[in-house]
Amino acid sequence: MTNPGNAVGNNKIAVVTGASSGIGAATARALARDGYSVVLGARRTDRVETLAEEIGGRAMYLDVTDAASVERFVATLDTVHVLVNNAGGAKGLAPVSEANLEDWRWMWETNVVGTLRITKALLPKLEASGDGLIVTITSTAALEVYDNGAGYTSAKHAQGVLHRTLRLELIGKPIRLTEICPGMVETEFSLVRFNGDEAKADAVYKGLQPMIADDIAELVAFTASRPPHVNLDQIVVRPRDQATSRRNIKTG
Ligand code: NAP
């Protein structure tokens, strides 16, 4: 296994949070294919270690909701060229009147505060690279609301606002910022949302063709391949079968 903790030669370092599954894992693969030395962070270290072995990257335990974990993770890195804020997800699908506060806390801690924690910690290293890039995977839920989704849509809106504010604040610094807002992607997302209930998770993707993790990973790789003076601000991407969060080929 190579150790890309420090940039060597033309190697650029890319950090992917939540690289143990879905969009994060596909993104780690795509960036490694494009020549990046990828540092993969997630809580399920067995998974990131296996993937790191496959792509010649480096795996490390990372819990974005835990300040000490983020500190330890960041301390192993020197310069960082690309940060992909991907760790996140949804828990539950309940009306506000029945909101589970623990679910809400999980979503806000992971998507919002987690993104803030790792981004803040890596800003000096991204700036020091002379050509940094922050890609944040928010969601179409950062732009729209839907019934029973307020815990997730509010967290994704807040994550988007954090990212877009940083875009304003970093003007003049050598850091680009891209927000990618995907619609439906078939990953473990729904399994997590429905607490491991496979039937419920499968039903989400039945009767339409969702995107796959590689579809989003390709966009991250394309974004990273743009020259330093080109900033893709925001990319909204959905399956053809889905027009909005509330309207798809099944709802008519
Ligand atoms: P996924 O397959 O469930 O992957 C989620 C990833 O986040 C996992 O690798 C998980 O790793 C990581 N994660 C969760 N909590 C974490 C924590 N506290 N610290 C570090 N890593 C953590 O779902 P996905 O669809 O690929 O989701 C990736 C991102 O895309 C999320 O931000 C999600 O909100 C967003 N998104 C998904 C869709 C969709 O339809 N799938 C659409 C729009 C946006 P560990 O559990 O191993 O820590």
mmCIF file of C-alpha atoms in Angstrom, residues 130-252:
data_model
loop_
_atom_site.group_PDB
_atom_site.id
_atom_site.type_symbol
_atom_site.label_atom_id
_atom_site.label_comp_id
_atom_site.label_asym_id
_atom_site.label_seq_id
_atom_site.Cartn_x
_atom_site.Cartn_y
_atom_site.Cartn_z
ATOM 1 C CA GLY A 130 -1.812 26.531 -4.285
ATOM 2 C CA ASP A 131 -4.737 24.951 -6.188
ATOM 3 C CA GLY A 132 -7.241 23.531 -3.729
ATOM 4 C CA LEU A 133 -10.704 22.186 -4.478
ATOM 5 C CA ILE A 134 -13.583 21.493 -2.116
ATOM 6 C CA VAL A 135 -16.410 19.406 -3.524
ATOM 7 C CA THR A 136 -19.431 19.068 -1.265
ATOM 8 C CA ILE A 137 -22.047 16.455 -2.059
ATOM 9 C CA THR A 138 -25.230 18.091 -0.849
ATOM 10 C CA SER A 139 -28.409 16.963 -2.637
ATOM 11 C CA THR A 140 -31.448 18.199 -4.490
ATOM 12 C CA ALA A 141 -32.728 18.144 -0.884
ATOM 13 C CA ALA A 142 -30.491 21.206 -0.404
ATOM 14 C CA LEU A 143 -32.668 23.034 -2.925
ATOM 15 C CA GLU A 144 -36.169 21.599 -2.446
ATOM 16 C CA VAL A 145 -38.400 20.336 0.344
ATOM 17 C CA TYR A 146 -40.605 17.260 0.378
ATOM 18 C CA ASP A 147 -43.226 15.757 2.684
ATOM 19 C CA ASN A 148 -41.784 13.914 5.705
ATOM 20 C CA GLY A 149 -38.259 14.936 4.744
ATOM 21 C CA ALA A 150 -37.686 18.050 6.854
ATOM 22 C CA GLY A 151 -34.914 16.531 8.979
ATOM 23 C CA TYR A 152 -32.861 15.711 5.899
ATOM 24 C CA THR A 153 -33.847 18.675 3.697
ATOM 25 C CA SER A 154 -33.121 21.148 6.486
ATOM 26 C CA ALA A 155 -29.712 19.578 7.134
ATOM 27 C CA LYS A 156 -28.858 19.525 3.418
ATOM 28 C CA HIS A 157 -30.028 23.130 3.006
ATOM 29 C CA ALA A 158 -27.744 24.108 5.894
ATOM 30 C CA GLN A 159 -24.832 22.133 4.438
ATOM 31 C CA GLY A 160 -25.376 23.905 1.102
ATOM 32 C CA VAL A 161 -25.458 27.305 2.801
ATOM 33 C CA LEU A 162 -22.214 26.506 4.625
ATOM 34 C CA HIS A 163 -20.550 25.541 1.344
ATOM 35 C CA ARG A 164 -21.899 28.530 -0.619
ATOM 36 C CA THR A 165 -20.893 30.970 2.134
ATOM 37 C CA LEU A 166 -17.376 29.583 2.049
ATOM 38 C CA ARG A 167 -17.306 30.200 -1.696
ATOM 39 C CA LEU A 168 -17.867 33.905 -0.935
ATOM 40 C CA GLU A 169 -15.420 34.019 1.946
ATOM 41 C CA LEU A 170 -12.571 32.354 0.057
ATOM 42 C CA ILE A 171 -12.609 34.649 -2.944
ATOM 43 C CA GLY A 172 -9.012 35.624 -3.726
ATOM 44 C CA LYS A 173 -7.609 32.413 -2.253
ATOM 45 C CA PRO A 174 -6.444 29.530 -4.442
ATOM 46 C CA ILE A 175 -9.377 27.281 -3.525
ATOM 47 C CA ARG A 176 -12.255 26.338 -5.801
ATOM 48 C CA LEU A 177 -15.601 25.183 -4.418
ATOM 49 C CA THR A 178 -18.118 22.973 -6.170
ATOM 50 C CA GLU A 179 -21.460 21.834 -4.797
ATOM 51 C CA ILE A 180 -22.923 18.723 -6.370
ATOM 52 C CA CYS A 181 -26.665 18.276 -5.795
ATOM 53 C CA PRO A 182 -27.742 14.773 -6.845
ATOM 54 C CA GLY A 183 -31.270 13.448 -7.057
ATOM 55 C CA MET A 184 -31.864 9.751 -6.538
ATOM 56 C CA VAL A 185 -28.743 7.551 -6.504
ATOM 57 C CA GLU A 186 -28.984 3.843 -5.635
ATOM 58 C CA THR A 187 -26.509 3.291 -2.778
ATOM 59 C CA GLU A 188 -26.857 2.271 0.861
ATOM 60 C CA PHE A 189 -28.525 5.645 1.445
ATOM 61 C CA SER A 190 -32.069 4.241 1.784
ATOM 62 C CA LEU A 191 -30.881 1.271 3.822
ATOM 63 C CA VAL A 192 -29.429 3.739 6.333
ATOM 64 C CA ARG A 193 -32.508 5.951 6.161
ATOM 65 C CA PHE A 194 -34.799 3.001 6.949
ATOM 66 C CA ASN A 195 -32.532 1.474 9.587
ATOM 67 C CA GLY A 196 -31.527 -1.591 7.560
ATOM 68 C CA ASP A 197 -35.037 -2.428 6.273
ATOM 69 C CA GLU A 198 -34.153 -3.841 2.846
ATOM 70 C CA ALA A 199 -37.745 -4.099 1.585
ATOM 71 C CA LYS A 200 -38.368 -0.409 2.315
ATOM 72 C CA ALA A 201 -35.036 0.580 0.780
ATOM 73 C CA ASP A 202 -35.599 -1.492 -2.386
ATOM 74 C CA ALA A 203 -39.075 -0.022 -2.855
ATOM 75 C CA VAL A 204 -37.569 3.462 -3.250
ATOM 76 C CA TYR A 205 -35.770 2.410 -6.438
ATOM 77 C CA LYS A 206 -38.459 0.133 -7.874
ATOM 78 C CA GLY A 207 -40.286 1.327 -10.983
ATOM 79 C CA LEU A 208 -37.722 3.918 -12.011
ATOM 80 C CA GLN A 209 -34.086 3.980 -13.032
ATOM 81 C CA PRO A 210 -32.050 5.797 -10.398
ATOM 82 C CA MET A 211 -28.495 7.019 -10.941
ATOM 83 C CA ILE A 212 -25.610 4.923 -9.677
ATOM 84 C CA ALA A 213 -22.676 6.059 -7.544
ATOM 85 C CA ASP A 214 -20.344 6.136 -10.563
ATOM 86 C CA ASP A 215 -22.554 8.771 -12.217
ATOM 87 C CA ILE A 216 -21.737 11.188 -9.405
ATOM 88 C CA ALA A 217 -18.106 10.092 -9.091
ATOM 89 C CA GLU A 218 -17.596 10.963 -12.786
ATOM 90 C CA LEU A 219 -18.806 14.498 -12.065
ATOM 91 C CA VAL A 220 -16.376 14.870 -9.174
ATOM 92 C CA ALA A 221 -13.512 13.662 -11.370
ATOM 93 C CA PHE A 222 -14.574 16.015 -14.186
ATOM 94 C CA THR A 223 -14.735 18.928 -11.745
ATOM 95 C CA ALA A 224 -11.254 18.155 -10.435
ATOM 96 C CA SER A 225 -9.904 17.984 -13.987
ATOM 97 C CA ARG A 226 -10.872 21.597 -14.816
ATOM 98 C CA PRO A 227 -8.045 24.138 -14.899
ATOM 99 C CA PRO A 228 -7.475 26.227 -11.736
ATOM 100 C CA HIS A 229 -9.231 29.338 -13.081
ATOM 101 C CA VAL A 230 -12.511 27.487 -13.771
ATOM 102 C CA ASN A 231 -14.900 27.064 -10.834
ATOM 103 C CA LEU A 232 -17.934 24.872 -11.385
ATOM 104 C CA ASP A 233 -20.158 26.439 -8.729
ATOM 105 C CA GLN A 234 -23.083 24.056 -8.567
ATOM 106 C CA ILE A 235 -24.082 20.924 -10.421
ATOM 107 C CA VAL A 236 -27.677 19.657 -10.139
ATOM 108 C CA VAL A 237 -28.050 16.129 -11.478
ATOM 109 C CA ARG A 238 -31.013 13.768 -11.433
ATOM 110 C CA PRO A 239 -32.129 10.567 -13.092
ATOM 111 C CA ARG A 240 -34.166 11.153 -16.247
ATOM 112 C CA ASP A 241 -37.063 9.486 -14.388
ATOM 113 C CA GLN A 242 -37.079 12.124 -11.649
ATOM 114 C CA ALA A 243 -38.104 15.729 -12.290
ATOM 115 C CA THR A 244 -38.072 16.998 -8.700
ATOM 116 C CA SER A 245 -37.848 15.494 -5.206
ATOM 117 C CA ARG A 246 -41.632 15.153 -5.273
ATOM 118 C CA ARG A 247 -42.273 14.278 -8.907
ATOM 119 C CA ASN A 248 -40.974 11.223 -10.701
ATOM 120 C CA ILE A 249 -42.084 8.659 -13.233
ATOM 121 C CA LYS A 250 -43.979 6.789 -10.479
ATOM 122 C CA THR A 251 -45.854 9.786 -9.083
ATOM 123 C CA GLY A 252 -46.719 10.956 -12.615
#
